[in-house]
Each structure stands twice: as C-alpha cells, then as structure tokens.
Amino acid sequence: MTISQHYSKVSMLILAAAGLTACKSGQEQPMNILYIMSDDHSYQTISAYDDHLIQTPNIDRIANEGARFTNSFVANSISGPSRACMLTGKHSHANGFTDNASEFDGSQQTFPKLLQQAGYETAIIGKWHLTSAPTGFNYSEILIGQGDYYNAPFIRNGEQITSEGYVTDVTTDKAIDWLENKRDKNKPFCLLLHHKAPHRTWMPDLQDLELFSDAEFELPDNFYDDYAGRQAAAAQEMSIDKDMDLVYDLKLADKENTIHSRLETAGRNMNNNMTPEQRAAWDKHYDPIIADFKKANLSGKALAEWKYRQYLRDYLRVIHSVDRNIGRILQYLEENGLLENTMVVYTSDQGFYMGEHGWFDKRFMYEESFRTPLLVRLPGGKKGDIDKMVQNIDYGPTILDLAGVEIPADMHGVSFLPLLRGEDVPEWRTSLYYHYYEYPAEHAVKRHYGIRTDRYKLIHFYNDIDCWELYDLENDPKEMHNMYGKPGTEELTQELKKQLVALQTQYADTNAMQYNN
Ligand code: SGN
Ligand code: CA
C-alpha cells in the first residue's frame, strides 16, 4: 500500500496515532526518520547514561526531549551483523550476515526497501560495512569498509569520490547537504546517518587533541579481572594490558623508530592519507607524549594503566566530535522546521568496553557489549525512561509502524512504538536471544549464544570449547561469578535452558540447537 492509499483508508485519528503530524496547511504528513548510529559508542560515554567520563550535551538533548531506553541490546555484538539485524529485523542466522566476513544479500527484504515502496525518500550516509552495494535507498554515500578518519573516500551512488576533512564532520556535512539539496522534499524521508567514529583506532579531530589531556580516569574496579571460572573470557585477545598496541592504538610511532609493537607497520602507516598540515598538527600533539612515554620507561601495572588512560583520552576526544556534530544536525532540523515532524534516533552498532574486565572491543554477551545506547526523540511521544528490553531487531518494525507500513510477519523484532508513545504494554517480551559467530578471528572471542531475562543470563560458548556461564545480574551485575553448575542453581538452569530452546524455536535458529546438549 502506498502512503497516499494509506491516508485515504484510515481516519484522522488513526493517522495521528500512527505517528503522522499536522503541517501548516492542515494536511497530515507522515513522520520523517533520522536514524543516527555511531560505531562502537559505549553507553558509558554518553552523559545521559553515565556522566563520570564525559559530557555529551547534544546527544543528551535527544534523551531530555524524548525517551531513554535503559535496557537496549543488540542481537550479535559486531558491526556488519548488527547492521544486518537492524535493516532486516531478523537475527543473524535468518538474514545470513553472521560475521564481518559475510556478504549481505541485498535482494532480501529490509525496512528501507519497504519504506521506499510506501513512498518514502530513503538515504544512507556514512559507514555501511555490508560488502555488497546498498539496496533500498534513493541515495547512498558510504565509506569504503571501515572508512578512514581523515580525507576518507566515499562511494556516492556507486561512484568513488574524494573528501577532505575529518570523517565525523564530513559525514554530517553530507547528511545536511542531502536534507537541504538532494532529497525530494515532497516525500517523507528516512535518513540513516552512520558515523564511523568512535571505531578503533580512535583518531581524534585535530581541534579536539588537547581535550582530556590532564584527566586522570579512575580504573574500573574489575580492570584486573583474572577471569576465574570463565574460560572464554580468559581466552580473549582484547586486553588493554596485553593486546592494545602501543604504535597502532596509542599512536606512539616515534621518529627514532625505537618503539616496536606487533601492529607497528599498520601504526606507522595510519596517518598516510593526512595532508602535510594535518600531519604536522597531529605530530605537534603526539610527539611530546611519545617523548614523555619513553622517559617514563613504564612496565607492569604502571604501563597497563598508562595505556588505559591514553586510550580513554583519544576515545573521549572522538566522542566529543560526535557530540558536536549531533548538535549540528539537530540544529539543522530545528532551523528548518523539521524537528517536530521527525523522529530522531541515536544509537550505536553495539556497546564497547571502557576498561571493564581489562578490555577494549565488544563481541561478548556480557553487559557492556550486549547493551547499546538507544535514545529516541519522537515528537509528541514519551519523555523519560523506558525500561522494557528492546533489541536492534526491533528498529525496523518500529520504523515501519511509525510510517504506517505493515510489519512483515517474518521479521523477528517487534515494534516498540507503543512504548515510545508512553503506552503500557504488559505483555512485552521477558527474554532476549543472542548469537555471536565471529571465531576464529581477531580478538579471539569464542562463538556463543544465550538468553537474558530481567535478572539472569545463561551463555553457551561452543565450537572449539563447550562452556556454559550463568549470571545473576541483580547480585553480580559485573558478571564476575559464573554460577553455572553450582549447587542450588539446577532448577534455575533448567528453566533458563527451557526458555533458551523456546527462543531458538521461535526464531528457528535450528543450527544452534545442536550445541545445546
Ligand atoms: C577491525 C578492528 C577490530 C574490531 C573489528 C570489528 N581492528 O578489524 O579491533 O574488532 O574491526 O569492528 S582494526 O585493526 O582494523 O582497527 S566492527 O565494529 O567494525 O565490527
Ligand atoms: Ca562497531
């Protein structure tokens, strides 16, 4: 059904309830959608969630004028798979994009395609990371693979173009340009604005290099986790102490070439596409840090803690630029009369470790990476917290629901639009399913799947390992004590396994079921 057919069929009242707004002429207009997704942005570094590390006033504005989801999760905590879940409303096994080495089957059903068919003008700008060319968009301007922080090439509607500048600014410029000059203004729009930042290697904008220089961040209390009772956690390669690379991650490429590291070559090449002026400003900042680092001659815990702090400084500088650019796009919407007929979403493709368990990166079903920030400003919608468990497979159904487009029955996710409208939904889901596949691979996180309820989490690591983990999130929110197999947990374990099988059956993850044993 097209948007106009849809209008003729339903009453004004239903239109209003479907997320449509009245414009000045008195005619009903469908709600626009601005979906902003960053890459690896932890909720720990959004002050609407947690303000102990950084202030993010512009991102917070979305929360303050809208809803903050306090229990928002992904289905598979890694970029490509997360994006595929979001676009299709389906878990990874069903959309076929299980790990970053997959290629997205662009012929399948996605929510942008359905919106486009219903008369929306659709666009994707920024990181895409799904290998095949985008489908279902009137306009696409995407980074190549992970993209670059400086002077990144983009692919605009299939053609490679150059850009000059810092990627978060450039991506925002392109989004504003599309909104202003490139879209059909007679149609409602859905713009997916996908930032590359703050993905590794957390390269800040030159104007932000001096921020946080004097900050001394406190270590998370489980920074020196010994992973007792958690074999998969012990096998990982994402430790700040052991795996974070001095030259590559922490930018210690000294001119004298005396600092050596595993990723040294990549680290020494990482500024290659900077202009000489950008490079000079970069070196002006990092050279004294390198000199001090050499002088200090750190080792052991002092070195691990230096690495942690230097990592946080760069990561937070990158976030500062994301926040500034969210401010720019919100200001554009406001100044152009779009804020009151556009639903604005801010999220990340997954959560990220800021030193908890001693880690950077994501992938695990543990809280920091299973969760993802989700803030939604729906004009006329709920202001305040929504505590129901939602997952990125719900985004497609929610957006279709808002647009008044029928939600296909084969989507696994459900629309959380009623929650955004402040409605009470007593029959909301009580558990979530998760499945991560990328192993063997970088960071060595074993394959695993699991279930999370309000209070408990059961995880099964499989493939070249066969380990179950059970957590009581109320008494052990940091997941330090694996209770699986402990006396007294038999009944709970049995019940959770039963629910896990029910979810695997509901979503038809039949391949996973063979590992349940
Ligand atoms: C790159 C990073 C990894 C990261 C993956 C996945 N290495 O391979 O640290 O886990 O991306 O990230 S890097 O040397 O290229 O920086 S994802 O968010 O795109 O899935
Ligand atoms: Ca990511």
PDB file of C-alpha atoms in Angstrom, residues 41-64 68-70 212 315-316 319-320 322-324 326 346 354 373-375 385:
ATOM      1  CA  HIS A  41      29.876   4.142  21.047  1.00  0.00           C
ATOM      2  CA  SER A  42      29.593   2.880  24.615  1.00  0.00           C
ATOM      3  CA  TYR A  43      26.700   3.982  26.827  1.00  0.00           C
ATOM      4  CA  GLN A  44      29.370   4.625  29.487  1.00  0.00           C
ATOM      5  CA  THR A  45      30.423   7.653  27.409  1.00  0.00           C
ATOM      6  CA  ILE A  46      27.024   9.274  26.904  1.00  0.00           C
ATOM      7  CA  SER A  47      26.234  11.542  29.833  1.00  0.00           C
ATOM      8  CA  ALA A  48      22.505  10.801  29.516  1.00  0.00           C
ATOM      9  CA  TYR A  49      23.505   7.303  30.697  1.00  0.00           C
ATOM     10  CA  ASP A  50      26.667   7.872  32.697  1.00  0.00           C
ATOM     11  CA  ASP A  51      28.488  11.139  33.224  1.00  0.00           C
ATOM     12  CA  HIS A  52      31.620  10.003  35.011  1.00  0.00           C
ATOM     13  CA  LEU A  53      33.793  10.220  31.875  1.00  0.00           C
ATOM     14  CA  ILE A  54      32.365  12.856  29.527  1.00  0.00           C
ATOM     15  CA  GLN A  55      29.568  15.364  28.991  1.00  0.00           C
ATOM     16  CA  THR A  56      27.602  14.896  25.740  1.00  0.00           C
ATOM     17  CA  PRO A  57      25.017  17.697  25.854  1.00  0.00           C
ATOM     18  CA  ASN A  58      23.864  17.343  22.250  1.00  0.00           C
ATOM     19  CA  ILE A  59      23.262  13.608  22.385  1.00  0.00           C
ATOM     20  CA  ASP A  60      21.653  14.122  25.787  1.00  0.00           C
ATOM     21  CA  ARG A  61      19.225  16.577  24.217  1.00  0.00           C
ATOM     22  CA  ILE A  62      17.620  13.644  22.352  1.00  0.00           C
ATOM     23  CA  ALA A  63      17.137  11.904  25.699  1.00  0.00           C
ATOM     24  CA  ASN A  64      15.958  15.023  27.504  1.00  0.00           C
ATOM     25  CA  ARG A  68      15.995   6.959  27.113  1.00  0.00           C
ATOM     26  CA  PHE A  69      15.945   3.187  26.775  1.00  0.00           C
ATOM     27  CA  THR A  70      17.594   1.721  29.862  1.00  0.00           C
ATOM     28  CA  PHE A 212      41.171  15.482  28.432  1.00  0.00           C
ATOM     29  CA  TYR A 315      38.262   7.742  22.595  1.00  0.00           C
ATOM     30  CA  LEU A 316      36.635  10.611  24.501  1.00  0.00           C
ATOM     31  CA  ILE A 319      33.151  11.227  21.164  1.00  0.00           C
ATOM     32  CA  HIS A 320      33.377  14.972  21.739  1.00  0.00           C
ATOM     33  CA  VAL A 322      30.468  13.056  17.505  1.00  0.00           C
ATOM     34  CA  ASP A 323      28.511  15.030  20.075  1.00  0.00           C
ATOM     35  CA  ARG A 324      29.343  18.366  18.426  1.00  0.00           C
ATOM     36  CA  ILE A 326      24.901  15.645  16.580  1.00  0.00           C
ATOM     37  CA  TYR A 346      20.608   7.890  18.431  1.00  0.00           C
ATOM     38  CA  MET A 354      35.965   1.104  28.519  1.00  0.00           C
ATOM     39  CA  PRO A 373      22.702   3.099  23.795  1.00  0.00           C
ATOM     40  CA  LEU A 374      19.249   3.976  22.459  1.00  0.00           C
ATOM     41  CA  LEU A 375      17.730   7.439  22.693  1.00  0.00           C
ATOM     42  CA  ASP A 385      12.902   6.266  30.704  1.00  0.00           C
TER      43      ASP A 385
END
